[in-house]
Amino acid sequence: LYAYRQYKELWDRLFNMEDALNWVINSPGYEASNDTGFNGQRFRKQIFEELINTCHFDAILETGTYTGNTTGYLAKTSNLPVYTSELNKWYYDIAQMRLKEFTNIHYNFGDSRKFLRKLAQNEVGKKNVFIYLDAHWYSDLPLQEELNIIGGHWDNFVIMIDDFQVPDDPGYDYDHYTRRKSLRMKIFGKVFAEHNLEPFFPTAPSEQETGNKRGCVVLTPKGKWSNQLEKLESLRKI
């Protein structure tokens, strides 16, 4: 087991190094396109744009900057302040290099839970926010704690979780690490219910989606905003 962990840690470091180098060489600057942001998924972008037009957010929060493609898309499309956090120093530096033309992006290096707690304690904690949760790249899965922080501090918010299973559409891929570390309703449905969150899923079938075809779930507290989300063409309840 010890040897396996050492090997996996070395493999992960080499993979991240090669991936970071590839971005620096082949994509040193952010370029807006249909394939940029939200895994290149056209209907996912439609969901976001409908949410922006419906909910009138004051700011956007993102966990998991990676190299900044979705960050740039969020900043350019919304023209709102975007607060983003990345745990990997290479990706953190690369994102700032690639997005240097943007003035409405605020970067944070470190753990997503500390990032959310910090924002909850300042003026951002009082704002209407869209929150994009995508910090589930590594063995530590912070999603439940992220949801606990958000549900315990913000009043008006919409969350989108990337890489989440769409229960009735296997064509959408999702993250599944172990039996208990899997982005599915079976694992996280109770957490959603604890915070009175209403889950919505894409109306577009996976065969019509473009890009990487990753699943997602959209969450908001039951009430005013959930009633509005029920009217959106891009979202549905299951």
Short mmCIF file of C-alpha atoms in Angstrom, two decimals:
data_model
loop_
_atom_site.label_atom_id
_atom_site.label_comp_id
_atom_site.label_asym_id
_atom_site.label_seq_id
_atom_site.Cartn_x
_atom_site.Cartn_y
_atom_site.Cartn_z
CA LEU A 1 0.00 0.00 0.00
CA TYR A 2 2.82 2.40 0.87
CA ALA A 3 4.59 1.62 -2.41
CA TYR A 4 1.34 2.15 -4.31
CA ARG A 5 0.79 5.55 -2.71
CA GLN A 6 4.35 6.62 -3.52
CA TYR A 7 3.97 5.48 -7.12
CA LYS A 8 0.60 7.20 -7.51
CA GLU A 9 1.91 10.46 -6.02
CA LEU A 10 4.86 10.41 -8.44
CA TRP A 11 2.59 9.61 -11.38
CA ASP A 12 0.24 12.45 -10.45
CA ARG A 13 3.11 14.92 -10.21
CA LEU A 14 4.50 13.88 -13.60
CA PHE A 15 1.04 14.07 -15.18
CA ASN A 16 0.42 17.55 -13.78
CA MET A 17 3.87 18.71 -14.89
CA GLU A 18 3.36 17.45 -18.45
CA ASP A 19 -0.16 18.89 -18.57
CA ALA A 20 1.01 22.29 -17.29
CA LEU A 21 3.84 22.38 -19.83
CA ASN A 22 1.42 21.56 -22.63
CA TRP A 23 -0.77 24.54 -21.69
CA VAL A 24 2.19 26.93 -21.49
CA ILE A 25 3.47 25.89 -24.93
CA ASN A 26 0.23 25.37 -26.85
CA SER A 27 -2.23 27.76 -25.19
CA PRO A 28 -0.38 30.54 -23.35
CA GLY A 29 -3.30 32.97 -23.66
CA TYR A 30 -7.06 32.67 -23.18
CA GLU A 31 -9.04 32.61 -26.43
CA ALA A 32 -12.83 32.73 -26.40
CA SER A 33 -14.51 30.17 -28.66
CA ASN A 34 -17.40 27.71 -28.72
CA ASP A 35 -15.05 25.08 -27.31
CA THR A 36 -13.74 27.26 -24.46
CA GLY A 37 -15.28 26.89 -21.00
CA PHE A 38 -17.61 24.33 -19.42
CA ASN A 39 -15.80 21.44 -21.13
CA GLY A 40 -16.80 22.81 -24.54
CA GLN A 41 -20.44 21.95 -23.82
CA ARG A 42 -22.86 24.16 -25.77
CA PHE A 43 -25.96 23.28 -23.74
CA ARG A 44 -24.11 23.73 -20.44
CA LYS A 45 -23.36 27.27 -21.56
CA GLN A 46 -27.04 27.74 -22.36
CA ILE A 47 -27.88 26.76 -18.77
CA PHE A 48 -25.43 29.34 -17.42
CA GLU A 49 -26.66 32.11 -19.70
CA GLU A 50 -30.29 31.45 -18.73
CA LEU A 51 -29.30 31.54 -15.05
CA ILE A 52 -27.46 34.84 -15.52
CA ASN A 53 -30.48 36.40 -17.21
CA THR A 54 -32.92 35.05 -14.62
CA CYS A 55 -31.21 35.36 -11.24
CA HIS A 56 -29.28 38.65 -11.57
CA PHE A 57 -26.22 37.61 -9.60
CA ASP A 58 -23.82 40.08 -7.98
CA ALA A 59 -20.74 37.84 -8.19
CA ILE A 60 -19.46 34.43 -9.30
CA LEU A 61 -17.46 31.97 -7.19
CA GLU A 62 -15.48 29.10 -8.69
CA THR A 63 -13.60 26.28 -6.99
CA GLY A 64 -11.04 24.61 -9.23
CA THR A 65 -9.60 27.24 -11.58
CA TYR A 66 -7.43 24.70 -13.42
CA THR A 67 -5.86 26.71 -16.29
CA GLY A 68 -8.67 29.22 -16.58
CA ASN A 69 -10.82 28.34 -19.58
CA THR A 70 -14.08 28.23 -17.64
CA THR A 71 -12.93 31.13 -15.44
CA GLY A 72 -12.42 33.28 -18.52
CA TYR A 73 -15.75 32.24 -19.96
CA LEU A 74 -17.55 33.11 -16.71
CA ALA A 75 -15.83 36.50 -16.51
CA LYS A 76 -16.41 37.41 -20.16
CA THR A 77 -20.01 36.21 -20.39
CA SER A 78 -21.24 37.69 -17.12
CA ASN A 79 -19.02 40.77 -16.79
CA LEU A 80 -19.32 40.18 -13.02
CA PRO A 81 -16.58 39.88 -10.39
CA VAL A 82 -15.29 36.30 -10.47
CA TYR A 83 -13.59 34.83 -7.40
CA THR A 84 -11.72 31.62 -8.18
CA SER A 85 -9.55 29.22 -6.19
CA GLU A 86 -6.95 26.64 -7.28
CA LEU A 87 -4.98 24.20 -5.12
CA ASN A 88 -2.24 23.35 -7.64
CA LYS A 89 0.44 26.06 -7.84
CA TRP A 90 1.33 25.31 -11.46
CA TYR A 91 -2.27 25.69 -12.63
CA TYR A 92 -2.78 28.73 -10.39
CA ASP A 93 0.16 30.52 -12.05
CA ILE A 94 -0.80 29.39 -15.57
CA ALA A 95 -4.38 30.64 -15.15
CA GLN A 96 -3.16 34.11 -14.17
CA MET A 97 -0.81 34.16 -17.15
CA ARG A 98 -3.53 33.10 -19.58
CA LEU A 99 -6.17 35.48 -18.14
CA LYS A 100 -3.98 38.53 -17.63
CA GLU A 101 -6.25 40.71 -19.80
CA PHE A 102 -9.19 40.30 -17.42
CA THR A 103 -9.64 42.84 -14.64
CA ASN A 104 -12.71 41.28 -13.00
CA ILE A 105 -11.07 38.01 -11.85
CA HIS A 106 -9.81 37.59 -8.27
CA TYR A 107 -7.47 34.64 -7.70
CA ASN A 108 -6.93 32.51 -4.61
CA PHE A 109 -4.24 29.87 -4.13
CA GLY A 110 -5.23 27.15 -1.69
CA ASP A 111 -7.96 24.83 -0.46
CA SER A 112 -11.49 25.50 -1.72
CA ARG A 113 -13.04 25.19 1.75
CA LYS A 114 -10.80 27.88 3.22
CA PHE A 115 -11.55 30.01 0.16
CA LEU A 116 -15.32 29.73 0.66
CA ARG A 117 -15.11 30.40 4.41
CA LYS A 118 -13.04 33.51 3.76
CA LEU A 119 -15.53 34.88 1.22
CA ALA A 120 -18.46 34.06 3.48
CA GLN A 121 -16.98 36.34 6.15
CA ASN A 122 -16.62 39.42 3.95
CA GLU A 123 -19.01 41.40 1.74
CA VAL A 124 -19.29 38.56 -0.81
CA GLY A 125 -21.14 36.54 1.83
CA LYS A 126 -24.02 39.01 1.63
CA LYS A 127 -24.35 38.93 -2.16
CA ASN A 128 -26.45 36.92 -4.61
CA VAL A 129 -23.95 34.49 -6.10
CA PHE A 130 -23.50 31.81 -8.74
CA ILE A 131 -21.13 29.15 -7.44
CA TYR A 132 -19.35 26.70 -9.76
CA LEU A 133 -17.92 23.71 -7.86
CA ASP A 134 -15.20 21.89 -9.78
CA ALA A 135 -12.52 21.21 -7.14
CA HIS A 136 -12.70 17.42 -7.21
CA TRP A 137 -9.57 16.56 -9.15
CA TYR A 138 -7.57 14.97 -6.30
CA SER A 139 -8.09 12.14 -3.79
CA ASP A 140 -9.59 14.52 -1.23
CA LEU A 141 -13.18 15.22 -2.26
CA PRO A 142 -14.24 18.50 -0.61
CA LEU A 143 -17.75 18.67 -2.07
CA GLN A 144 -19.78 17.90 1.06
CA GLU A 145 -17.85 20.43 3.13
CA GLU A 146 -18.19 23.01 0.36
CA LEU A 147 -21.96 22.52 0.38
CA ASN A 148 -22.07 22.78 4.17
CA ILE A 149 -20.18 26.10 4.08
CA ILE A 150 -22.37 27.53 1.33
CA GLY A 151 -25.63 26.37 2.89
CA GLY A 152 -24.60 27.71 6.27
CA HIS A 153 -23.57 31.21 5.14
CA TRP A 154 -25.30 32.32 1.93
CA ASP A 155 -29.01 33.05 1.52
CA ASN A 156 -29.39 33.62 -2.22
CA PHE A 157 -27.29 31.38 -4.44
CA VAL A 158 -27.29 28.95 -7.31
CA ILE A 159 -24.71 26.15 -7.37
CA MET A 160 -23.58 24.20 -10.41
CA ILE A 161 -21.56 21.04 -9.71
CA ASP A 162 -19.46 19.81 -12.61
CA ASP A 163 -18.87 16.10 -13.31
CA PHE A 164 -22.12 15.07 -11.54
CA GLN A 165 -24.18 12.11 -12.69
CA VAL A 166 -27.38 12.78 -14.62
CA PRO A 167 -29.36 9.85 -13.19
CA ASP A 168 -31.43 8.97 -16.25
CA ASP A 169 -28.84 9.71 -18.96
CA PRO A 170 -25.74 7.45 -18.92
CA GLY A 171 -24.33 9.33 -21.91
CA TYR A 172 -23.23 12.07 -19.51
CA ASP A 173 -19.97 11.11 -17.82
CA TYR A 174 -19.32 11.81 -14.13
CA ASP A 175 -16.61 11.43 -11.48
CA HIS A 176 -16.54 8.10 -9.66
CA TYR A 177 -13.47 7.44 -7.50
CA THR A 178 -14.72 4.91 -4.93
CA ARG A 179 -18.12 3.68 -3.80
CA ARG A 180 -18.41 6.57 -1.32
CA LYS A 181 -16.54 9.11 -3.42
CA SER A 182 -18.86 9.31 -6.37
CA LEU A 183 -20.74 12.36 -7.66
CA ARG A 184 -24.22 10.86 -7.62
CA MET A 185 -27.58 11.61 -6.04
CA LYS A 186 -27.29 8.36 -4.09
CA ILE A 187 -24.27 9.80 -2.26
CA PHE A 188 -25.11 13.51 -2.09
CA GLY A 189 -28.91 13.58 -2.18
CA LYS A 190 -29.11 13.63 1.63
CA VAL A 191 -26.67 16.56 1.79
CA PHE A 192 -28.83 18.49 -0.69
CA ALA A 193 -31.92 17.78 1.42
CA GLU A 194 -30.19 18.87 4.62
CA HIS A 195 -29.67 22.33 3.12
CA ASN A 196 -33.14 22.46 1.53
CA LEU A 197 -31.60 22.48 -1.96
CA GLU A 198 -33.66 21.69 -5.05
CA PRO A 199 -31.69 19.73 -7.70
CA PHE A 200 -32.10 20.38 -11.42
CA PHE A 201 -30.52 18.57 -14.37
CA PRO A 202 -29.96 19.40 -18.06
CA THR A 203 -32.95 19.04 -20.35
CA ALA A 204 -30.64 18.44 -23.33
CA PRO A 205 -29.98 14.72 -23.86
CA SER A 206 -26.33 13.75 -23.90
CA GLU A 207 -26.39 12.81 -27.59
CA GLN A 208 -27.16 16.45 -28.41
CA GLU A 209 -24.47 17.91 -26.15
CA THR A 210 -21.07 18.91 -27.49
CA GLY A 211 -17.56 18.77 -26.00
CA ASN A 212 -16.68 16.35 -23.22
CA LYS A 213 -20.29 15.60 -22.26
CA ARG A 214 -19.79 15.83 -18.51
CA GLY A 215 -22.89 15.71 -16.34
CA CYS A 216 -23.89 18.43 -13.91
CA VAL A 217 -26.47 19.28 -11.28
CA VAL A 218 -27.79 22.78 -10.51
CA LEU A 219 -28.92 23.53 -6.95
CA THR A 220 -30.72 26.40 -5.26
CA PRO A 221 -32.69 26.71 -2.00
CA LYS A 222 -36.38 25.88 -2.35
CA GLY A 223 -38.39 29.05 -2.75
CA LYS A 224 -38.20 32.09 -5.03
CA TRP A 225 -35.23 31.05 -7.16
CA SER A 226 -36.18 27.37 -7.40
CA ASN A 227 -39.58 28.47 -8.72
CA GLN A 228 -37.82 30.54 -11.36
CA LEU A 229 -35.48 27.70 -12.32
CA GLU A 230 -38.47 25.45 -12.94
CA LYS A 231 -39.43 27.76 -15.82
CA LEU A 232 -36.05 27.57 -17.60
CA GLU A 233 -35.94 25.59 -20.85
CA SER A 234 -32.47 24.25 -20.13
CA LEU A 235 -33.22 22.64 -16.74
CA ARG A 236 -35.55 19.96 -15.41
CA LYS A 237 -36.33 18.00 -12.27
CA ILE A 238 -35.95 14.24 -12.15
#
